[in-house]
Short mmCIF file of C-alpha atoms and ligand atoms in Angstrom, two decimals:
data_model
loop_
_atom_site.label_atom_id
_atom_site.label_comp_id
_atom_site.label_asym_id
_atom_site.label_seq_id
_atom_site.Cartn_x
_atom_site.Cartn_y
_atom_site.Cartn_z
CA ASN A 1 61.54 36.78 73.51
CA LYS A 2 64.62 34.94 72.57
CA GLY A 3 66.04 38.90 73.21
CA LYS A 4 70.11 38.83 72.21
CA TYR A 5 70.20 35.74 71.02
CA GLU A 6 69.85 33.25 68.26
CA HIS A 7 68.06 29.92 70.26
CA TYR A 8 66.45 29.23 73.51
CA MET A 9 68.86 27.25 74.55
CA GLN A 10 72.12 30.36 74.13
CA LYS A 11 69.57 32.38 76.03
CA GLU A 12 68.57 29.97 79.05
CA ILE A 13 72.70 28.74 78.97
CA HIS A 14 73.55 31.62 79.61
CA GLU A 15 70.87 33.08 81.66
CA GLN A 16 71.54 30.95 84.73
CA PRO A 17 72.93 33.72 86.91
CA ASP A 18 69.62 35.34 87.14
CA SER A 19 67.89 31.65 87.44
CA LEU A 20 69.59 30.95 89.89
CA THR A 21 69.08 33.92 91.72
CA THR A 22 65.63 33.39 91.71
CA THR A 23 65.70 29.68 92.50
CA MET A 24 66.90 30.68 95.48
CA ARG A 25 65.46 34.22 96.30
CA GLY A 26 63.63 34.57 100.27
CA ARG A 27 65.26 30.47 101.15
CA LEU A 28 68.70 31.14 101.66
CA ILE A 29 68.74 33.53 105.18
CA ARG A 30 72.13 35.00 106.02
CA GLY A 31 72.37 34.41 109.88
CA GLY A 32 72.95 37.08 112.04
CA SER A 33 74.66 37.94 115.38
CA CYS A 34 72.40 35.17 117.29
CA LYS A 35 70.68 33.84 114.71
CA ALA A 36 72.60 30.72 112.27
CA LYS A 37 72.60 30.59 108.87
CA SER A 38 69.37 28.54 107.47
CA VAL A 39 66.52 27.46 104.69
CA LEU A 40 63.82 28.31 104.11
CA LEU A 41 61.52 26.30 101.51
CA GLY A 42 57.72 27.53 102.74
CA GLY A 43 56.04 24.02 100.64
CA LEU A 44 58.28 21.62 102.68
CA LYS A 45 58.33 23.24 106.93
CA ASP A 46 55.52 21.23 107.37
CA HIS A 47 56.18 17.84 106.96
CA LEU A 48 60.22 17.94 107.51
CA LYS A 49 59.16 15.64 110.52
CA THR A 50 57.49 13.05 108.61
CA ILE A 51 60.95 13.58 105.79
CA ARG A 52 63.07 12.98 108.50
CA ARG A 53 61.36 10.30 110.09
CA SER A 54 61.70 8.50 106.46
CA ARG A 55 63.83 4.72 106.32
CA ARG A 56 64.71 5.71 102.92
CA ILE A 57 64.41 8.34 100.54
CA VAL A 58 63.38 7.79 96.56
CA PHE A 59 64.73 10.49 93.95
CA ILE A 60 62.20 9.40 90.48
CA GLY A 61 62.84 11.21 86.98
CA CYS A 62 63.38 10.91 83.90
CA GLY A 63 66.56 12.80 81.15
CA THR A 64 67.57 15.47 82.79
CA SER A 65 65.53 15.36 85.96
CA TYR A 66 66.67 12.04 86.99
CA ASN A 67 70.79 13.20 86.82
CA ALA A 68 70.08 16.33 88.52
CA ALA A 69 68.54 13.84 91.38
CA LEU A 70 72.31 11.87 91.09
CA ALA A 71 74.19 15.08 91.26
CA ALA A 72 72.75 16.32 94.83
CA ARG A 73 72.74 12.19 96.14
CA PRO A 74 76.09 12.84 97.77
CA ILE A 75 74.84 15.69 99.68
CA LEU A 76 71.31 14.09 100.72
CA GLU A 77 73.17 11.49 102.13
CA GLU A 78 75.96 13.12 103.88
CA LEU A 79 73.35 16.17 105.52
CA SER A 80 70.73 13.51 106.36
CA GLY A 81 71.73 10.58 107.18
CA ILE A 82 68.75 8.91 105.12
CA PRO A 83 69.58 6.45 102.55
CA VAL A 84 69.00 8.30 99.30
CA THR A 85 68.02 5.64 96.53
CA LEU A 86 67.34 7.05 92.04
CA GLU A 87 64.96 5.47 90.23
CA ILE A 88 64.79 6.09 86.53
CA ALA A 89 60.87 6.57 86.57
CA SER A 90 60.10 4.03 82.63
CA ASP A 91 62.33 1.44 84.99
CA LEU A 92 60.19 1.59 88.79
CA LEU A 93 56.97 0.96 86.75
CA ASP A 94 58.53 -1.79 84.35
CA ARG A 95 59.83 -3.49 87.17
CA GLN A 96 57.32 -2.50 89.41
CA GLY A 97 59.29 -1.79 92.83
CA PRO A 98 58.91 -1.42 95.93
CA ILE A 99 58.07 1.27 97.53
CA TYR A 100 56.51 1.43 101.59
CA ARG A 101 54.64 4.37 103.53
CA GLU A 102 57.94 5.02 105.97
CA ASP A 103 59.25 6.18 102.33
CA THR A 104 59.91 9.83 101.28
CA THR A 105 59.81 9.69 97.07
CA VAL A 106 60.90 13.33 95.64
CA PHE A 107 59.51 13.64 91.79
CA VAL A 108 61.60 15.73 90.30
CA SER A 109 60.40 17.00 86.66
CA GLN A 110 60.89 20.58 84.82
CA SER A 111 57.86 20.37 82.65
CA GLY A 112 56.32 18.90 85.80
CA GLU A 113 53.69 16.84 83.09
CA THR A 114 55.92 13.93 82.19
CA ALA A 115 54.22 10.87 81.80
CA ASP A 116 56.50 8.18 83.47
CA THR A 117 56.84 10.16 86.38
CA LEU A 118 53.21 10.77 86.63
CA GLN A 119 52.78 7.08 86.49
CA ALA A 120 55.45 7.14 88.97
CA LEU A 121 54.09 9.27 91.26
CA GLU A 122 50.41 7.45 91.31
CA TYR A 123 52.06 4.22 92.40
CA ALA A 124 53.78 5.83 94.58
CA LEU A 125 50.62 7.55 96.44
CA GLU A 126 48.98 3.94 95.92
CA ASN A 127 51.69 2.33 97.80
CA GLY A 128 50.74 4.99 100.78
CA ALA A 129 54.24 6.73 99.90
CA LEU A 130 55.10 10.72 101.27
CA CYS A 131 55.10 12.06 97.71
CA VAL A 132 56.97 15.29 97.17
CA GLY A 133 56.97 17.36 94.84
CA ILE A 134 60.36 19.26 92.66
CA THR A 135 58.84 21.21 89.54
CA ASN A 136 58.81 24.55 87.33
CA THR A 137 55.46 24.65 85.92
CA VAL A 138 53.29 25.66 88.77
CA GLY A 139 50.42 24.18 88.50
CA SER A 140 51.39 20.62 86.38
CA ALA A 141 49.39 17.73 87.50
CA ILE A 142 53.04 16.63 89.48
CA ALA A 143 52.77 20.15 91.51
CA ARG A 144 49.10 19.49 91.85
CA THR A 145 49.23 15.93 92.65
CA THR A 146 51.93 15.66 95.23
CA HIS A 147 51.59 16.09 99.00
CA CYS A 148 53.98 19.44 98.69
CA GLY A 149 57.00 20.25 97.41
CA VAL A 150 59.19 23.08 95.78
CA HIS A 151 58.80 25.27 93.03
CA ILE A 152 62.53 25.90 91.44
CA ASN A 153 61.41 29.16 89.86
CA ALA A 154 64.28 29.23 87.09
CA GLY A 155 61.33 30.38 84.74
CA CYS A 156 60.20 29.36 81.99
CA GLU A 157 62.27 27.30 79.50
CA ILE A 158 61.59 26.47 75.97
CA GLY A 159 64.49 24.46 74.46
CA VAL A 160 63.72 21.22 74.34
CA ALA A 161 67.49 21.09 75.61
CA SER A 162 67.29 21.70 79.93
CA THR A 163 70.06 23.66 81.06
CA LYS A 164 68.74 26.03 83.43
CA ALA A 165 66.28 23.87 84.86
CA TYR A 166 69.13 21.23 85.87
CA THR A 167 71.16 23.59 87.59
CA SER A 168 68.50 24.89 89.75
CA GLN A 169 67.51 21.17 90.47
CA ILE A 170 70.60 20.72 91.59
CA VAL A 171 70.43 24.07 93.58
CA VAL A 172 67.00 23.64 95.14
CA MET A 173 68.46 19.92 95.70
CA ALA A 174 71.25 20.91 98.19
CA MET A 175 68.58 23.20 99.70
CA LEU A 176 66.30 20.33 100.57
CA ALA A 177 69.59 18.38 102.25
CA LEU A 178 70.13 21.66 104.03
CA ALA A 179 66.49 21.74 104.87
CA ILE A 180 66.07 18.56 106.59
CA GLY A 181 69.90 17.79 108.04
CA ASP A 182 69.38 18.84 111.53
CA ASP A 183 72.25 21.92 112.58
CA THR A 184 74.70 19.60 115.20
CA ILE A 185 77.41 21.48 115.79
CA SER A 186 79.76 19.14 114.28
CA SER A 187 78.27 19.85 110.69
CA GLN A 188 77.72 23.51 111.39
CA THR A 189 80.82 24.46 109.54
CA ARG A 190 79.97 22.23 106.59
CA ARG A 191 76.44 23.80 106.79
CA GLU A 192 77.54 27.22 106.60
CA ALA A 193 79.96 26.65 104.23
CA ILE A 194 77.54 25.55 101.82
CA ILE A 195 74.38 27.84 102.93
CA ASP A 196 77.76 30.90 101.29
CA GLY A 197 79.25 29.04 98.38
CA LEU A 198 74.41 28.91 97.27
CA PHE A 199 75.34 32.83 98.22
CA ASP A 200 78.65 32.67 95.45
CA LEU A 201 77.17 30.37 92.60
CA PRO A 202 75.66 33.50 90.73
CA SER A 203 78.35 35.03 90.74
CA LYS A 204 80.54 32.02 89.55
CA LEU A 205 78.71 31.46 86.44
CA LYS A 206 79.26 34.30 85.68
CA GLU A 207 82.55 33.57 85.93
CA VAL A 208 81.87 30.15 84.24
CA LEU A 209 80.36 30.98 81.37
CA LYS A 210 82.69 33.33 80.23
CA LEU A 211 84.03 29.92 78.66
CA ASP A 212 82.22 30.78 75.55
CA GLU A 213 84.42 31.07 73.04
CA GLU A 214 86.82 28.26 73.85
CA MET A 215 84.18 26.34 73.76
CA LYS A 216 83.31 27.21 70.75
CA ASP A 217 86.86 26.16 69.43
CA LEU A 218 86.81 23.11 71.10
CA ALA A 219 83.52 22.89 69.45
CA ARG A 220 85.43 23.82 66.09
CA LEU A 221 88.28 21.09 67.14
CA LEU A 222 85.37 18.46 67.28
CA ILE A 223 83.02 18.62 64.44
CA ALA A 224 83.11 16.24 62.33
CA GLU A 225 83.37 13.61 65.49
CA GLN A 226 81.42 10.03 65.64
CA SER A 227 81.75 10.46 68.85
CA LEU A 228 82.70 11.92 72.54
CA LEU A 229 83.50 10.59 75.74
CA VAL A 230 82.77 12.10 78.96
CA PHE A 231 84.34 10.85 82.52
CA GLY A 232 83.47 11.50 86.30
CA ARG A 233 82.71 10.48 89.38
CA GLY A 234 81.70 11.08 92.70
CA TYR A 235 79.64 14.34 92.79
CA ASN A 236 80.53 15.03 89.21
CA TYR A 237 79.31 11.08 87.85
CA ALA A 238 76.09 13.16 87.51
CA THR A 239 78.27 15.90 84.91
CA ALA A 240 79.49 13.13 83.12
CA LEU A 241 75.54 11.64 82.12
CA GLU A 242 74.40 15.02 81.60
CA GLY A 243 77.07 16.47 79.20
CA ALA A 244 76.63 13.69 77.02
CA LEU A 245 73.08 13.86 76.72
CA LYS A 246 73.03 17.61 76.08
CA VAL A 247 76.08 16.81 72.95
CA LYS A 248 73.90 13.16 71.85
CA GLU A 249 70.28 15.16 72.19
CA VAL A 250 70.79 18.20 69.97
CA ALA A 251 74.61 17.62 68.38
CA LEU A 252 73.34 14.67 67.11
CA MET A 253 76.49 12.67 68.47
CA HIS A 254 77.04 9.62 69.89
CA SER A 255 77.95 10.64 73.22
CA GLU A 256 78.22 8.21 76.93
CA GLY A 257 78.66 9.37 80.63
CA ILE A 258 81.29 6.52 82.04
CA LEU A 259 81.38 6.71 85.73
CA ALA A 260 85.96 6.76 85.84
CA GLY A 261 85.32 4.26 88.52
CA GLU A 262 84.32 1.56 86.17
CA MET A 263 87.28 2.42 83.32
CA LYS A 264 88.67 -1.35 83.56
CA HIS A 265 85.91 -2.80 83.54
CA GLY A 266 85.29 -2.24 79.77
CA PRO A 267 85.32 1.20 78.63
CA LEU A 268 89.11 1.40 78.71
CA ALA A 269 88.95 -0.89 75.43
CA LEU A 270 87.49 2.05 73.32
CA VAL A 271 90.60 4.36 74.35
CA ASP A 272 92.89 4.57 71.38
CA GLU A 273 94.46 8.49 70.06
CA THR A 274 91.61 9.47 67.22
CA LEU A 275 87.99 8.68 69.86
CA PRO A 276 88.18 12.25 72.32
CA ILE A 277 87.84 11.96 76.37
CA VAL A 278 86.35 14.38 78.75
CA VAL A 279 87.26 13.86 82.06
CA VAL A 280 86.45 15.59 84.90
CA ALA A 281 88.51 16.11 87.62
CA THR A 282 87.75 19.71 89.51
CA ARG A 283 88.95 19.21 93.31
CA ASP A 284 87.09 17.16 95.61
CA ALA A 285 87.59 14.37 97.44
CA CYS A 286 88.56 11.68 94.32
CA PHE A 287 90.96 14.39 92.87
CA SER A 288 93.76 12.05 92.93
CA LYS A 289 91.79 9.15 91.82
CA GLN A 290 91.22 11.12 88.63
CA GLN A 291 94.37 12.63 88.82
CA SER A 292 94.85 8.80 88.04
CA VAL A 293 92.75 8.04 86.10
CA ILE A 294 94.39 10.55 83.89
CA HIS A 295 97.46 8.61 83.63
CA GLN A 296 96.01 5.29 82.53
CA LEU A 297 94.47 7.11 79.85
CA HIS A 298 97.37 9.10 78.47
CA ALA A 299 99.28 5.58 78.90
CA ARG A 300 97.31 4.71 76.56
CA LYS A 301 97.28 7.68 74.08
CA GLY A 302 93.81 9.14 74.87
CA ARG A 303 93.23 12.19 73.21
CA LEU A 304 92.05 14.20 76.34
CA ILE A 305 90.22 16.69 77.57
CA VAL A 306 90.33 17.46 80.94
CA MET A 307 87.86 20.16 83.33
CA CYS A 308 90.02 21.14 85.76
CA THR A 309 89.67 24.07 89.12
CA LYS A 310 91.68 27.13 87.91
CA GLY A 311 95.15 26.84 88.56
CA ASP A 312 95.23 22.85 88.19
CA ALA A 313 96.52 22.31 85.06
CA ALA A 314 99.75 21.83 85.10
CA SER A 315 98.82 19.19 87.89
CA VAL A 316 96.21 17.61 85.42
CA CYS A 317 97.80 17.64 82.04
CA VAL A 318 100.47 14.94 81.59
CA GLY A 319 103.30 16.58 79.81
CA GLY A 320 101.30 19.32 78.72
CA SER A 321 99.63 16.99 75.91
CA CYS A 322 95.59 17.64 76.75
CA ARG A 323 93.62 20.19 76.57
CA VAL A 324 92.17 21.83 79.95
CA ILE A 325 88.92 23.41 80.60
CA GLU A 326 89.41 25.55 83.97
CA VAL A 327 86.46 26.35 85.86
CA PRO A 328 86.26 28.39 89.22
CA GLN A 329 85.98 26.25 92.47
CA VAL A 330 82.95 26.36 94.59
CA GLU A 331 82.10 23.86 97.38
CA ASP A 332 82.33 20.63 96.38
CA CYS A 333 78.49 19.57 96.41
CA LEU A 334 77.76 22.97 94.93
CA GLN A 335 80.44 21.82 91.97
CA PRO A 336 78.54 20.21 89.13
CA VAL A 337 76.13 23.04 88.77
CA ILE A 338 79.80 24.88 87.49
CA ASN A 339 80.89 22.10 85.58
CA ILE A 340 77.72 21.08 83.76
CA VAL A 341 77.99 24.37 81.84
CA PRO A 342 81.34 24.28 79.63
CA LEU A 343 79.70 21.10 78.12
CA GLN A 344 75.97 23.01 77.50
CA LEU A 345 77.67 25.38 75.78
CA LEU A 346 80.01 23.09 73.57
CA ALA A 347 76.75 21.01 72.96
CA TYR A 348 75.29 24.43 72.02
CA HIS A 349 78.07 24.90 69.37
CA LEU A 350 78.63 21.58 68.10
CA THR A 351 74.95 21.75 67.20
CA VAL A 352 75.20 25.02 65.30
CA LEU A 353 78.08 24.26 64.16
CA ARG A 354 76.96 20.89 62.79
CA GLY A 355 74.26 22.85 61.34
CA HIS A 356 71.00 20.90 63.33
CA ASN A 357 68.34 22.31 64.77
CA VAL A 358 69.25 23.94 68.18
CA ASP A 359 65.74 24.57 70.07
CA GLN A 360 63.83 21.15 69.13
CA PRO A 361 66.21 18.42 67.60
CA ARG A 362 64.86 15.67 65.08
CA ASN A 363 62.45 12.72 67.28
CA LEU A 364 62.40 14.75 70.86
CA ALA A 365 59.37 16.51 72.39
CA LYS A 366 59.43 18.90 75.19
CA SER A 367 56.93 17.29 77.49
CA VAL A 368 57.02 14.12 77.00
CA THR A 369 53.40 13.65 77.63
CA THR A 370 53.07 10.23 76.15
CA GLN A 371 55.02 6.64 77.23
C1 UD1 B 401 55.50 31.01 98.03
C2 UD1 B 401 54.77 31.34 96.52
C3 UD1 B 401 55.51 32.37 96.21
C4 UD1 B 401 55.64 33.46 96.89
C5 UD1 B 401 56.23 32.27 98.64
C6 UD1 B 401 56.21 33.76 99.94
C7 UD1 B 401 53.22 29.49 94.84
C8 UD1 B 401 53.42 28.96 93.90
N1 UD1 B 401 54.21 30.12 96.12
O1 UD1 B 401 56.42 29.81 97.68
O2 UD1 B 401 54.63 33.37 94.68
O3 UD1 B 401 56.40 34.65 96.88
O4 UD1 B 401 55.10 31.77 98.73
O5 UD1 B 401 56.02 32.88 100.95
O6 UD1 B 401 52.15 30.33 94.72
N2 UD1 B 401 53.44 22.27 95.95
C9 UD1 B 401 53.91 20.89 95.68
N3 UD1 B 401 54.42 20.02 94.50
C10 UD1 B 401 55.26 20.25 93.91
C11 UD1 B 401 56.03 21.99 93.95
C12 UD1 B 401 55.61 22.97 94.83
O7 UD1 B 401 53.00 20.53 96.02
O8 UD1 B 401 55.80 19.89 92.89
C13 UD1 B 401 53.51 22.97 96.64
C14 UD1 B 401 54.03 23.27 98.09
O9 UD1 B 401 54.26 22.38 99.22
C15 UD1 B 401 53.77 24.63 98.16
C16 UD1 B 401 53.27 24.88 97.38
O10 UD1 B 401 52.96 24.79 96.18
O11 UD1 B 401 52.23 24.17 99.22
C17 UD1 B 401 54.19 26.12 96.37
O12 UD1 B 401 55.59 25.78 96.62
P1 UD1 B 401 56.38 26.90 96.26
O13 UD1 B 401 55.87 27.84 95.39
O14 UD1 B 401 57.94 26.19 96.01
O15 UD1 B 401 56.85 27.85 97.79
P2 UD1 B 401 57.14 29.10 98.70
O16 UD1 B 401 58.45 28.94 98.14
O17 UD1 B 401 56.52 28.76 99.76
C1 F6R B 402 66.84 16.52 78.33
C2 F6R B 402 65.99 16.63 78.54
C3 F6R B 402 64.87 15.00 79.05
C4 F6R B 402 64.02 15.25 79.87
C5 F6R B 402 62.97 14.66 80.06
C6 F6R B 402 62.12 14.99 81.92
O1 F6R B 402 67.60 17.54 77.78
O2 F6R B 402 64.93 17.96 78.34
O3 F6R B 402 66.33 14.14 79.22
O4 F6R B 402 65.11 16.06 81.04
O5 F6R B 402 62.27 14.33 79.57
O6 F6R B 402 61.53 15.50 81.85
P1 F6R B 402 60.65 16.86 82.75
O7 F6R B 402 61.90 17.07 83.98
O8 F6R B 402 59.80 18.19 82.65
O9 F6R B 402 59.72 15.78 83.37
#
């Protein structure tokens, strides 16, 4: 049932304030006079000790689910102090990469049925690793086969392009980071800021959805383009990859997410006055580096669309020559949850304007159960 919406993808994008609320329901503890704010993941509570003792945490997934793990890696590393690596399921299998008994492997999958991810899970089980699932589908193959896990509870996702599952996956992984990390005094302020940020996230998501019309205007401007580059780094490298994936898979437009730190090592050669480029430059520890990237792209007459924190337009837009997307600020590690939304909206409107099938892009299936 699409309700008042024309497409499932549109409905699922706009549903995100609610899907995030259900993802967090019963799992965040507000704290009180003598109780600290904390996180409770029922499915993991008996396994946290083992996870904390592991030598390495390996996230495994495909497509959007992989991107969600990429978005959460920095906060997992920061709060757990354990090395975190990422694997695209098919690539791990192609290489038969090393997985050890001392590893915690985390399988991220909306459907819980993706063939590559499921096969990588069987491989990790054979190698004796602890296998944790992060899935949206209760009773799915991955939920049943993992030792333990967390349901993201985002509600059924029907559009082939994953939207609300992505934001809920990031939120679950941020909660996982809080659950694994110890509550030493030194990390207490940071942890509380993240928990407060999680409580605020649904209302900030409502706010960013107000960019809908603005993104439709931007889509009109980009309708006939052949290609769109998206630059990001740090917490928002994932935003670049995931934004480009959305544009590619539904709008059928070539799009590439680029790690801004790699700009000078090749991608800069593509820049001219015609190719549109989105630069994600919201406030975090990488902000000044992104400002310098914008300067360099501007010096090569790049056609820039800059995503920045509300109120920062003047400090990111050199000479007032670029288009700006202003988004609400949240705690840095949660910012990818907000920043992906304008790009989801852009991909959606581009698809409708270009006359393509939104909910079932050609050649794609919601659940990839064959290899
Ligand atoms: C569970 C209940 C929820 C109830 C809550 C109240 C289910 C599905 N969930 O939620 O309805 O409101 O208790 O306390 O009945 N699991 C895996 N792999 C996965 C995902 C989950 O093995 O990929 C396992 C978990 O380890 C856990 C079980 O499935 O044993 C349920 O997980 P989850 O729904 O996340 O647990 P709760 O949030 O505690
Ligand atoms: C992109 C998309 C795919 C899936 C991928 C993994 O919008 O939907 O890239 O993310 O096929 O699917 P799950 O998460 O079901 O394992």
